[in-house]
CSV table of N, CA and C and ligand atoms in Angstrom, one decimal:
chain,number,residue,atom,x,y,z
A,1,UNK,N,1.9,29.1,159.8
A,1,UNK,CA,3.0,29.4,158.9
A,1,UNK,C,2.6,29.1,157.5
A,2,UNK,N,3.0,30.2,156.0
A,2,UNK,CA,2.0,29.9,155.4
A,2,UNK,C,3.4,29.6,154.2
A,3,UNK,N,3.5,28.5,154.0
A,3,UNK,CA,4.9,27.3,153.3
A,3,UNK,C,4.6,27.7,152.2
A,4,UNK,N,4.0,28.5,151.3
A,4,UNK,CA,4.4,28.8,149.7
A,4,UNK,C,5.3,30.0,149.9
A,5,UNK,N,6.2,29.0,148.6
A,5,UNK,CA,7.3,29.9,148.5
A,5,UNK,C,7.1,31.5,148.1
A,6,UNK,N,6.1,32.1,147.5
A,6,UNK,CA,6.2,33.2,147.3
A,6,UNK,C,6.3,34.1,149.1
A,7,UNK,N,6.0,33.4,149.7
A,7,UNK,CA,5.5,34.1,151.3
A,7,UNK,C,7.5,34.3,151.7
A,8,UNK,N,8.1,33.6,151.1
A,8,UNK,CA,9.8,33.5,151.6
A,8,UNK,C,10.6,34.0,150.8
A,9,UNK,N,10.0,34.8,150.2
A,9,UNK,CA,11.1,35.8,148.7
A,9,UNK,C,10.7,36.7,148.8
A,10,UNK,N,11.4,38.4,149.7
A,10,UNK,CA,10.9,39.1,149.5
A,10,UNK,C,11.9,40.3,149.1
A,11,UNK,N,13.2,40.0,149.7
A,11,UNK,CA,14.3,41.2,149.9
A,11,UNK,C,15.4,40.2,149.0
A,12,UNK,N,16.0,41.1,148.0
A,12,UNK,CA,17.0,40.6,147.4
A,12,UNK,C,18.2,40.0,148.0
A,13,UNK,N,18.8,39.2,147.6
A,13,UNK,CA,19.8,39.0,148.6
A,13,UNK,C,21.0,39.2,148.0
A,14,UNK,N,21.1,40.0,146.8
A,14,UNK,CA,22.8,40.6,146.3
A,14,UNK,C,22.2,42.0,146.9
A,15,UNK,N,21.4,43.2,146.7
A,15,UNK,CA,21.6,44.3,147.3
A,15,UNK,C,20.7,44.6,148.3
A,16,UNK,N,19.6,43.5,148.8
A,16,UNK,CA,18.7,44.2,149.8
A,16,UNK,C,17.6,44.6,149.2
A,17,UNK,N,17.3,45.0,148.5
A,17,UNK,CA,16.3,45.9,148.0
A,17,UNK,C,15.1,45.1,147.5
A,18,UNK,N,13.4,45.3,147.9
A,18,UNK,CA,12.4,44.7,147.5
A,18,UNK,C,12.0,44.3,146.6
A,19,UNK,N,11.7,42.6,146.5
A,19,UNK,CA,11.7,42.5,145.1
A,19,UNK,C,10.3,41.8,144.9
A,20,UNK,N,10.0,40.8,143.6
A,20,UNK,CA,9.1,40.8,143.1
A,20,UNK,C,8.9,38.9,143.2
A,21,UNK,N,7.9,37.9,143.6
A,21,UNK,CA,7.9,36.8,143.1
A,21,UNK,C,6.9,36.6,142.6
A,22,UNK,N,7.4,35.7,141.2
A,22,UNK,CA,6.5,35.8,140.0
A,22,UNK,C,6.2,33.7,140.2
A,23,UNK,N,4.9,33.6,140.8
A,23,UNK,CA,4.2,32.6,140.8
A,23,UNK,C,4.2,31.6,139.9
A,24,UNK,N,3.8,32.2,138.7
A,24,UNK,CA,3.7,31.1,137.3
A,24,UNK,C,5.3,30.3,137.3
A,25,UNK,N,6.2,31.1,137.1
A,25,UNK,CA,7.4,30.1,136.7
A,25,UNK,C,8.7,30.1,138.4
A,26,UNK,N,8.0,30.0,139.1
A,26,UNK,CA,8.3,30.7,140.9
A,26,UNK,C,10.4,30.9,140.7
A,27,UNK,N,9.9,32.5,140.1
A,27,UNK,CA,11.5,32.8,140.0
A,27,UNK,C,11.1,34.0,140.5
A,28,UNK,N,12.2,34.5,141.4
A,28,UNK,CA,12.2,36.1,142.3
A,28,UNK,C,13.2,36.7,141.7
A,29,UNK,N,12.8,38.4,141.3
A,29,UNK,CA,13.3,39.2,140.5
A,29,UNK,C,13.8,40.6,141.4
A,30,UNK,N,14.7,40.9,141.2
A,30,UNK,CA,15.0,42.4,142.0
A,30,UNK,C,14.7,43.4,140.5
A,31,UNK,N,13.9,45.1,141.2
A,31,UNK,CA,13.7,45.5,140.0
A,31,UNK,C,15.6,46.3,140.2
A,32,UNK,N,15.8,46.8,140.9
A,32,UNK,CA,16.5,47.2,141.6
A,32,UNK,C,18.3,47.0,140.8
A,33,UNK,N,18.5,45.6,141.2
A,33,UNK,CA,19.8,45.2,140.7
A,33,UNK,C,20.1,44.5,139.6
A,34,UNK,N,18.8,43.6,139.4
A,34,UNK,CA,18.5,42.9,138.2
A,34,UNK,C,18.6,41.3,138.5
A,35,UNK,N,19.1,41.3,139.9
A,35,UNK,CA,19.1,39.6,140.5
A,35,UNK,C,17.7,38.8,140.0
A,36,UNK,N,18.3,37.5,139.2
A,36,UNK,CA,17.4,37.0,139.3
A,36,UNK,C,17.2,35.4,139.4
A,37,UNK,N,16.1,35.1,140.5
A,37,UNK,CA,16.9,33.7,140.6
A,37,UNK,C,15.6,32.7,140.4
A,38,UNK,N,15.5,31.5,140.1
A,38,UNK,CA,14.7,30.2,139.4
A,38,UNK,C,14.7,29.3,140.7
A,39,UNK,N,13.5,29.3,141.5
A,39,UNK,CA,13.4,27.9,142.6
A,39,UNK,C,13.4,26.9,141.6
A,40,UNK,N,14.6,26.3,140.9
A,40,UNK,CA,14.5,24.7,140.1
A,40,UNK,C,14.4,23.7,140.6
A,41,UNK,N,13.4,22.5,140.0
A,41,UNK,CA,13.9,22.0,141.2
A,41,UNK,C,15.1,21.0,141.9
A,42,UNK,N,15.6,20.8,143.3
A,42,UNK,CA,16.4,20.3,143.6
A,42,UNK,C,16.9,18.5,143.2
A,43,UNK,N,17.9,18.1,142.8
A,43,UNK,CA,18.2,16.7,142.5
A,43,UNK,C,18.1,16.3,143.7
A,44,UNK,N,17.5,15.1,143.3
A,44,UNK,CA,17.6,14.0,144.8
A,44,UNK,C,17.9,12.4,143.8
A,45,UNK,N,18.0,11.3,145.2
A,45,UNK,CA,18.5,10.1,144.6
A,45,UNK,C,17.5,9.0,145.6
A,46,UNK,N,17.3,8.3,145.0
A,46,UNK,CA,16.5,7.0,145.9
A,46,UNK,C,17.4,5.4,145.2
A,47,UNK,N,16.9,4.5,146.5
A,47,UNK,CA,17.4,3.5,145.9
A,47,UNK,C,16.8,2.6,146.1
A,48,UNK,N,16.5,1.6,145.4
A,48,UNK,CA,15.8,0.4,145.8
A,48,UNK,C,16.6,-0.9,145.8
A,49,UNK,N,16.1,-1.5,146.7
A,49,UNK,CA,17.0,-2.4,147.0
A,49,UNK,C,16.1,-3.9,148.1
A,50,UNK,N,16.4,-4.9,147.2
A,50,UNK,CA,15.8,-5.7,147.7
A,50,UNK,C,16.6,-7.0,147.7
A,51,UNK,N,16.1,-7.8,148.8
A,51,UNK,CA,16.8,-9.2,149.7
A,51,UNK,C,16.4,-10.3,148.5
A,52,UNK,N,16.7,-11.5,148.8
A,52,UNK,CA,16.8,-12.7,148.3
A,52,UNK,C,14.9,-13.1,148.2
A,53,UNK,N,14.3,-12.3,148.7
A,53,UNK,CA,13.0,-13.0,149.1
A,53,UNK,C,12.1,-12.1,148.0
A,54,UNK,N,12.7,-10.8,147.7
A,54,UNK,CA,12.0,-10.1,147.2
A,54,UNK,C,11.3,-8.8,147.7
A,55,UNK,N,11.9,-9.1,149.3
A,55,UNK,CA,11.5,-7.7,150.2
A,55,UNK,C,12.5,-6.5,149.8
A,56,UNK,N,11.5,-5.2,149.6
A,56,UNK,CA,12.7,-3.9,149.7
A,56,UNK,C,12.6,-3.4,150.9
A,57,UNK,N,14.0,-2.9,150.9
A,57,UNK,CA,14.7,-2.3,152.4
A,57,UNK,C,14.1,-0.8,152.1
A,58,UNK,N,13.5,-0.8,153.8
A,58,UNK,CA,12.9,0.7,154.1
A,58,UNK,C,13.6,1.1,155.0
A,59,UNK,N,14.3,2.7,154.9
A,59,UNK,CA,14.8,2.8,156.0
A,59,UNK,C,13.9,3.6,157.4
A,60,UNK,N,14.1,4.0,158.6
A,60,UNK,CA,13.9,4.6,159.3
A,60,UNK,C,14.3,6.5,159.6
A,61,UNK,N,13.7,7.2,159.1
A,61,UNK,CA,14.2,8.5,159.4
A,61,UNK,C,14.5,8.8,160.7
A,62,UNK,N,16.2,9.2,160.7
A,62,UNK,CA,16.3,9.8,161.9
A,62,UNK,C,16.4,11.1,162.4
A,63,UNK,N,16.0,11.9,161.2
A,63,UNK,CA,16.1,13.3,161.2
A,63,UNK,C,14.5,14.1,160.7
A,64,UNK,N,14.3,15.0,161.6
A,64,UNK,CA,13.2,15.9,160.5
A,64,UNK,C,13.5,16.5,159.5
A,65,UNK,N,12.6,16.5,158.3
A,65,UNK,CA,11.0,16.6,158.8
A,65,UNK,C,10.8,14.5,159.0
A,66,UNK,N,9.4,14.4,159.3
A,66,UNK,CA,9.2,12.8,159.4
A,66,UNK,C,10.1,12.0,159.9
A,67,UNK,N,11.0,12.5,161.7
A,67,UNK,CA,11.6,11.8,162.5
A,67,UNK,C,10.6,10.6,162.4
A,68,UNK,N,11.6,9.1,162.2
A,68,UNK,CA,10.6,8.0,162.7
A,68,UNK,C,10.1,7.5,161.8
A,69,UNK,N,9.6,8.1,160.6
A,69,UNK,CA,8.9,7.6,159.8
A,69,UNK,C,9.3,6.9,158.4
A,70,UNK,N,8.7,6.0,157.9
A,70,UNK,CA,9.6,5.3,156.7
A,70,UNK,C,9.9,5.7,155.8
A,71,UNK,N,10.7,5.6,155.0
A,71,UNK,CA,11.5,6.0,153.5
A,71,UNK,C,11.8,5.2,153.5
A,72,UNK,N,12.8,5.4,151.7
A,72,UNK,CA,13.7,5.0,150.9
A,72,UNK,C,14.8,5.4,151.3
A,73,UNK,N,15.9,5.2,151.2
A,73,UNK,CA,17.3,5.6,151.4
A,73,UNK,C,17.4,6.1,149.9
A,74,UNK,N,18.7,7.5,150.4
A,74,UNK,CA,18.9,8.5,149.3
A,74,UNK,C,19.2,9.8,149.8
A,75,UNK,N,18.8,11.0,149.2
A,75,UNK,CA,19.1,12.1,149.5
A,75,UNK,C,19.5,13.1,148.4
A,76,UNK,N,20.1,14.3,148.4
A,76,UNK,CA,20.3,15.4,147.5
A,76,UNK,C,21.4,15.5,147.0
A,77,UNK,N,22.0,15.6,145.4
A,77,UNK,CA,22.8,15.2,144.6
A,77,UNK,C,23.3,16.8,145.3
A,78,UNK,N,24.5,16.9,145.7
A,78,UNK,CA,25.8,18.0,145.8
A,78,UNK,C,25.8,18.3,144.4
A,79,UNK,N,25.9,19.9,144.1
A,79,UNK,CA,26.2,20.5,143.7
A,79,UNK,C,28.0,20.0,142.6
A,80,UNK,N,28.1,19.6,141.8
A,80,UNK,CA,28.9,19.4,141.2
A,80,UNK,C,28.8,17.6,141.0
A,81,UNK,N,27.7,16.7,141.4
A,81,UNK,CA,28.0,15.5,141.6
A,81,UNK,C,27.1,15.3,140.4
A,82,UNK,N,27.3,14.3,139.8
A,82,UNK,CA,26.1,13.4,138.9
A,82,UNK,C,24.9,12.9,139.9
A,83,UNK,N,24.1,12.1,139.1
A,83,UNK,CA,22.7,11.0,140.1
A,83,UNK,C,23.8,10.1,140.8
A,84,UNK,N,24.5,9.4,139.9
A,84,UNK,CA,25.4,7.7,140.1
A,84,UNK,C,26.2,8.5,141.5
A,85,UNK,N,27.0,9.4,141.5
A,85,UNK,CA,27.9,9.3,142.5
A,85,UNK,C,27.3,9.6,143.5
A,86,UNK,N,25.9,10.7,143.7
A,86,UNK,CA,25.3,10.9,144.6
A,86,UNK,C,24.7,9.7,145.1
A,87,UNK,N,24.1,8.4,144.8
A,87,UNK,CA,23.9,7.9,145.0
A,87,UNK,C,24.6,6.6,146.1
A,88,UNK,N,25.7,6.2,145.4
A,88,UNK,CA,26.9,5.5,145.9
A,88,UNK,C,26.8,6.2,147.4
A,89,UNK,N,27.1,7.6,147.5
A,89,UNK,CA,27.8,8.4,148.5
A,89,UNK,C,26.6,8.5,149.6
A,90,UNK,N,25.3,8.0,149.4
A,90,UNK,CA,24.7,8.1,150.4
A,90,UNK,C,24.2,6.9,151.0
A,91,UNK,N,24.3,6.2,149.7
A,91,UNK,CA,24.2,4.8,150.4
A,91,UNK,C,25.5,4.0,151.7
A,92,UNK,N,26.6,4.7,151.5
A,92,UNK,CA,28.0,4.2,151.8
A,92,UNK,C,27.7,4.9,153.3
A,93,UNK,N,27.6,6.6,153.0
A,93,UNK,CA,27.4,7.4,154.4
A,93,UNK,C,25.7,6.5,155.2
A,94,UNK,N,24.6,6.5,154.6
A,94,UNK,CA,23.6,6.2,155.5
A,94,UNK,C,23.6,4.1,156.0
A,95,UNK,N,23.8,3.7,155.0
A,95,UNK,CA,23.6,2.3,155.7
A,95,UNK,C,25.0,1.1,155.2
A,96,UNK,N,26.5,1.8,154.8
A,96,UNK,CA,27.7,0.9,154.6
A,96,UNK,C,27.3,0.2,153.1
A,97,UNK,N,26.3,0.5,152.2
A,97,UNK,CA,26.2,-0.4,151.6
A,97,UNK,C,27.2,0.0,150.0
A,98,UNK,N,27.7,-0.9,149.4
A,98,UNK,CA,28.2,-0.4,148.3
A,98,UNK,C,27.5,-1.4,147.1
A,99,UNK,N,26.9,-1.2,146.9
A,99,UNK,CA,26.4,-1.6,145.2
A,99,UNK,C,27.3,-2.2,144.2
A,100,UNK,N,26.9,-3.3,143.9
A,100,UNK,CA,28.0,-4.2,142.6
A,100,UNK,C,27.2,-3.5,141.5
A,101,UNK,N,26.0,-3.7,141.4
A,101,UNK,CA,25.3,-2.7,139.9
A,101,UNK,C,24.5,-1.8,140.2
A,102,UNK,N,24.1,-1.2,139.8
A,102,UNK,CA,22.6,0.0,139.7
A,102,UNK,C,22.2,-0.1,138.4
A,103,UNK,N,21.1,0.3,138.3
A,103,UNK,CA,20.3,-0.1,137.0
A,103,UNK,C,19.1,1.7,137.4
A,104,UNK,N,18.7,2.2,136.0
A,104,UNK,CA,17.9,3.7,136.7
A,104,UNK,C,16.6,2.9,136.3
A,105,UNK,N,15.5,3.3,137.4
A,105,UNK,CA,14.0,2.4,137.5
A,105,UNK,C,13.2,3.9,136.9
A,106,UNK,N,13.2,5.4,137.2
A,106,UNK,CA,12.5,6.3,136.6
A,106,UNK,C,12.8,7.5,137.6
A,107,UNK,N,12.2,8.4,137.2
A,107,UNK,CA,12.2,9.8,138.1
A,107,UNK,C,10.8,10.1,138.3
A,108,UNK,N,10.6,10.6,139.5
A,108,UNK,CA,9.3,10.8,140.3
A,108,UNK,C,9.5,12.8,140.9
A,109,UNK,N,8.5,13.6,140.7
A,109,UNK,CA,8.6,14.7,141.5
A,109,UNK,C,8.1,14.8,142.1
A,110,UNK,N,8.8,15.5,143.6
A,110,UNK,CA,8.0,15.9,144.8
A,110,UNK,C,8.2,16.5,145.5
A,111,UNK,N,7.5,16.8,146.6
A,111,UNK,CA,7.6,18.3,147.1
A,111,UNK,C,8.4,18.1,148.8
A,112,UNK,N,9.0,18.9,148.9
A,112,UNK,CA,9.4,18.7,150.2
A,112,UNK,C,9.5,19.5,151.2
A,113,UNK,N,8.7,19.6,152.5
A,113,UNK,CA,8.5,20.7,153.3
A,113,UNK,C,9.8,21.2,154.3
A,114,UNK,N,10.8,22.1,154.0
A,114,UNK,CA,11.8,22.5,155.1
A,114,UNK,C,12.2,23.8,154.9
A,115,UNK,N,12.4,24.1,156.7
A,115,UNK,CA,12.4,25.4,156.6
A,115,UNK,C,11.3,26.2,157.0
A,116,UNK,N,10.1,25.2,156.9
A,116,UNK,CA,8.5,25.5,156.4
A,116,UNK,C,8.2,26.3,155.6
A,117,UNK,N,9.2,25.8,154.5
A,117,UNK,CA,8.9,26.4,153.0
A,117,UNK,C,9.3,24.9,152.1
A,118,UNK,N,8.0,25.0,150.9
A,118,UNK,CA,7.7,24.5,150.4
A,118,UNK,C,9.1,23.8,149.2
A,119,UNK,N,9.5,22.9,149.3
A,119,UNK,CA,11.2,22.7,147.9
A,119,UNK,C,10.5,22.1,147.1
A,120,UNK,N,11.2,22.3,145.9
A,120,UNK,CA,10.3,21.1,144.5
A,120,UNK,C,11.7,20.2,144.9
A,121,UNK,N,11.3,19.0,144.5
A,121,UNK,CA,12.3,18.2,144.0
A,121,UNK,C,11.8,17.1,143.0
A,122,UNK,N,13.0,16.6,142.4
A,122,UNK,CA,13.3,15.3,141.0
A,122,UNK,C,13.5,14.0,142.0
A,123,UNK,N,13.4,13.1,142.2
A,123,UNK,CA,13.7,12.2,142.7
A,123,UNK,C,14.5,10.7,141.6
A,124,UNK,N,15.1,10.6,141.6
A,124,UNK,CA,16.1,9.8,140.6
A,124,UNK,C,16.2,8.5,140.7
A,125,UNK,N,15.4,7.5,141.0
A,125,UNK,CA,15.4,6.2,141.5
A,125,UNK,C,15.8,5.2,140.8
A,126,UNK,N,17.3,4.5,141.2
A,126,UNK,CA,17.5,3.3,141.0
A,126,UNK,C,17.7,1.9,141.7
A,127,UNK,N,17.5,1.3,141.2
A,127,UNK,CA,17.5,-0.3,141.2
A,127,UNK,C,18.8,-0.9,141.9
A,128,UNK,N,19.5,-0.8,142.8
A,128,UNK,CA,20.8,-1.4,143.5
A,128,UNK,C,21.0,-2.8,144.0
A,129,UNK,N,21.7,-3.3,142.8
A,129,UNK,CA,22.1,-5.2,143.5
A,129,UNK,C,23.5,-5.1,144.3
A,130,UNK,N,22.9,-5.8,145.3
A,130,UNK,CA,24.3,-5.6,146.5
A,130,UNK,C,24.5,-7.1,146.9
A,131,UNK,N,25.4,-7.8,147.0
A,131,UNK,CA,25.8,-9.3,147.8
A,131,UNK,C,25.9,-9.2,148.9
A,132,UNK,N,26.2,-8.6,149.5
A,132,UNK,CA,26.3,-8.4,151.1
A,132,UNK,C,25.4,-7.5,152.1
A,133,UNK,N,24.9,-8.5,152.3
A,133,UNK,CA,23.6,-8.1,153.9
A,133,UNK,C,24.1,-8.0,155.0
A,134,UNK,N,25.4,-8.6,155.2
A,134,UNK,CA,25.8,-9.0,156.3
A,134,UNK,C,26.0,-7.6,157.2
A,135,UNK,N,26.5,-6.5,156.3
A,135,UNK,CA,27.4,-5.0,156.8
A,135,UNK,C,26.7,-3.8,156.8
A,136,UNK,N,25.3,-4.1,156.3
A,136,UNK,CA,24.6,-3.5,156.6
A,136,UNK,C,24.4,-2.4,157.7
A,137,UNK,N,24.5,-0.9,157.9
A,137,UNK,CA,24.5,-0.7,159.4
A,137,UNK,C,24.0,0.8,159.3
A,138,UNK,N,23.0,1.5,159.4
A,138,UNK,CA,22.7,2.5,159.7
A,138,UNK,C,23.3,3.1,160.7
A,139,UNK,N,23.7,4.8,159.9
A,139,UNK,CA,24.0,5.9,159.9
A,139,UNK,C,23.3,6.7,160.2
A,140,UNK,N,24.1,8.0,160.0
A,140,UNK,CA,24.3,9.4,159.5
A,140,UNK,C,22.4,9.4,159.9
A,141,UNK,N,21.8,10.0,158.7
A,141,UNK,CA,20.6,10.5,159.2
A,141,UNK,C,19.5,9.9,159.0
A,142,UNK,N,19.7,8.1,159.0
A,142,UNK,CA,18.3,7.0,159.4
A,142,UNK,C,18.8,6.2,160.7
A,143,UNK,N,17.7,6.1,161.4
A,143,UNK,CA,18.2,5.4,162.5
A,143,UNK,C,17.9,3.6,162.4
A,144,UNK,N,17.4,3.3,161.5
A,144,UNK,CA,17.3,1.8,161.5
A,144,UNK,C,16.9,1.3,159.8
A,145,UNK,N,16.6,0.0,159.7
A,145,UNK,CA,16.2,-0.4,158.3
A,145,UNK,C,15.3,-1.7,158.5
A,146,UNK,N,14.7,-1.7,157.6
A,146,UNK,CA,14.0,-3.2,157.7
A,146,UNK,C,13.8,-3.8,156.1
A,147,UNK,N,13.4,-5.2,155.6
A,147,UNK,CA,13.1,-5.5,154.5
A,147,UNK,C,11.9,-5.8,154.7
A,148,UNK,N,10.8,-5.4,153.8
A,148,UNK,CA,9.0,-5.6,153.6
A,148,UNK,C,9.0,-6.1,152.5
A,149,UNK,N,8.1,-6.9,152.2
A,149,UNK,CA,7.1,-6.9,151.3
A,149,UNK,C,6.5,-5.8,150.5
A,150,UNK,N,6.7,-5.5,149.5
A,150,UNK,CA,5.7,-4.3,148.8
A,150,UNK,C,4.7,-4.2,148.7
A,151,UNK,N,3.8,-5.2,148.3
A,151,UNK,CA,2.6,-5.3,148.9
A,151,UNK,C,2.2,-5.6,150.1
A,152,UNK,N,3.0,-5.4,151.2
A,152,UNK,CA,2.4,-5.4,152.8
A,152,UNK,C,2.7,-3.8,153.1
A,153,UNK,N,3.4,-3.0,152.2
A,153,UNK,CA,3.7,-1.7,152.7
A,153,UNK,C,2.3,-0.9,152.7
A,154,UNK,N,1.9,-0.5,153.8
A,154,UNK,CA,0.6,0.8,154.2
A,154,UNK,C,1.0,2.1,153.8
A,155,UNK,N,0.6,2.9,153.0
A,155,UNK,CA,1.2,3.6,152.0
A,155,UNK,C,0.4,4.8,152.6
A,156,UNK,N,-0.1,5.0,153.8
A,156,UNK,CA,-0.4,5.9,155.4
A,156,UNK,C,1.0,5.5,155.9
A,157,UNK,N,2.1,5.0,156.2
A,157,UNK,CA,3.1,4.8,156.9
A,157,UNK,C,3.9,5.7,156.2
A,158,UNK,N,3.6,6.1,154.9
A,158,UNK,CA,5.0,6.8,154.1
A,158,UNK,C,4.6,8.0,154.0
A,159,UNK,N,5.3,9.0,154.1
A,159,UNK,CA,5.4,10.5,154.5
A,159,UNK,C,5.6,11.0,152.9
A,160,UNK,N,6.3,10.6,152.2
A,160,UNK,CA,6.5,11.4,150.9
A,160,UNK,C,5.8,10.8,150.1
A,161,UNK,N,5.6,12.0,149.2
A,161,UNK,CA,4.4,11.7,148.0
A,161,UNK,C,5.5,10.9,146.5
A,162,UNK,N,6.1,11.3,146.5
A,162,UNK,CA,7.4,10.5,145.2
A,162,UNK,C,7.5,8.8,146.0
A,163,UNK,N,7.8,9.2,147.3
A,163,UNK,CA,8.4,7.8,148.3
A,163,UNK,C,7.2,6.5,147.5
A,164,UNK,N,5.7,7.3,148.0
A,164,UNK,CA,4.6,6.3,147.8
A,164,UNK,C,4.3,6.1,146.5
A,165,UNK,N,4.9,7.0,145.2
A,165,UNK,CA,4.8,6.6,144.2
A,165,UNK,C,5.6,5.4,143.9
A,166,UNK,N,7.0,5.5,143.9
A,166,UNK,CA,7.8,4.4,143.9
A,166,UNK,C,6.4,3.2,144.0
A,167,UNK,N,6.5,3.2,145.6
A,167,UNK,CA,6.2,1.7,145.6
A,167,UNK,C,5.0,1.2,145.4
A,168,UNK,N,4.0,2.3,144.7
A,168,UNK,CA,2.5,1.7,144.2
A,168,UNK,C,3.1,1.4,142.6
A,169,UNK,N,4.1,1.6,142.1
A,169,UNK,CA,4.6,1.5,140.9
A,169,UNK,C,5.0,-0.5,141.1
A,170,UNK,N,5.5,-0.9,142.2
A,170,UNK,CA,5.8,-1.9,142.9
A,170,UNK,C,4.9,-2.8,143.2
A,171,UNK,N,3.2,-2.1,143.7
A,171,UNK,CA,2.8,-3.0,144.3
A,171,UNK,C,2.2,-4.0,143.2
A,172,UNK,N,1.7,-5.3,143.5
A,172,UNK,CA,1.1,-5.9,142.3
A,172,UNK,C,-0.8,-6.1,142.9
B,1,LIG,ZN1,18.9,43.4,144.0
């Protein structure tokens, strides 16, 4: 299967009719109707979050792509939402947690394979202080969590290229 997006843009999709993808700025054009649409890339949200010891919480993917494998908790800002509320909203749906502060640490781009087509994304990462460990409880689409050390994290265990920037930005 050959995951660049030009291979998945072929037929317009307001009238059908064959269209054109233009590689340099990967926007698909109908000559036809005049449709024209910009793969931008997608908002996403990450969070960092760390224990009394100075370990950050990794969660467990429970969904493909990278069933099983480690992340950050987070996900893709809805359509009508800011970073901040996307954020809250996925922390609350994936592991109960609600945040007393957030603080923004930086934005990282990366690429993400679904569909087996290639997504750009922004990744939006902040800083989350939370009092309570106790309520902690994976959800929705991670199946577990743990707290590491940043410098014990094997940066071969993490599947995303934004994910492992984060935490070489981390390691000391
Ligand atoms: Zn068209």
């Amino acid at each position: 299967m050959n995951t660049k997006p030009e291979n998945h843009y072929k037929y317009c999709p307001r009238c059908s009719s064959k269209g054109s993808f233009n590689n340099t700025d990967l926007s698909f054009k109908c000559e036809n109707c005049g449709f024209h649409f910009f793969l931008n890339s997608a908002a996403a949200v990450t969070a960092l979050i760390f224990n009394n010891k100075g370990e950050l919480l990794l969660s467990t993917r429970g969904i493909e792509p990278f069933l099983g494998k480690l992340d950050l908790p987070g996900g893709f800002v809805d359509p009508g939402e800011n970073a901040e509320t996307a954020l809250l909203r996925e922390l609350k749906e994936e592991l109960n947690i609600e945040p007393k502060h957030i603080s923004y640490f930086g934005s990282f781009a990366n690429q993400y394979l679904f569909s087996d087509t290639i997504v750009h994304t922004v990744d939006f990462v902040f800083t989350c202080e939370i009092d309570n460990y106790e309520n902690i409880e994976p959800h929705d689409d991670i199946m577990g969590f743990t707290f590491v050390n940043p410098n014990n994290i094997d940066l071969n265990d993490i599947p995303f290229e934004s994910v492992k920037n984060v935490i070489k930005h981390l390691q000391k």
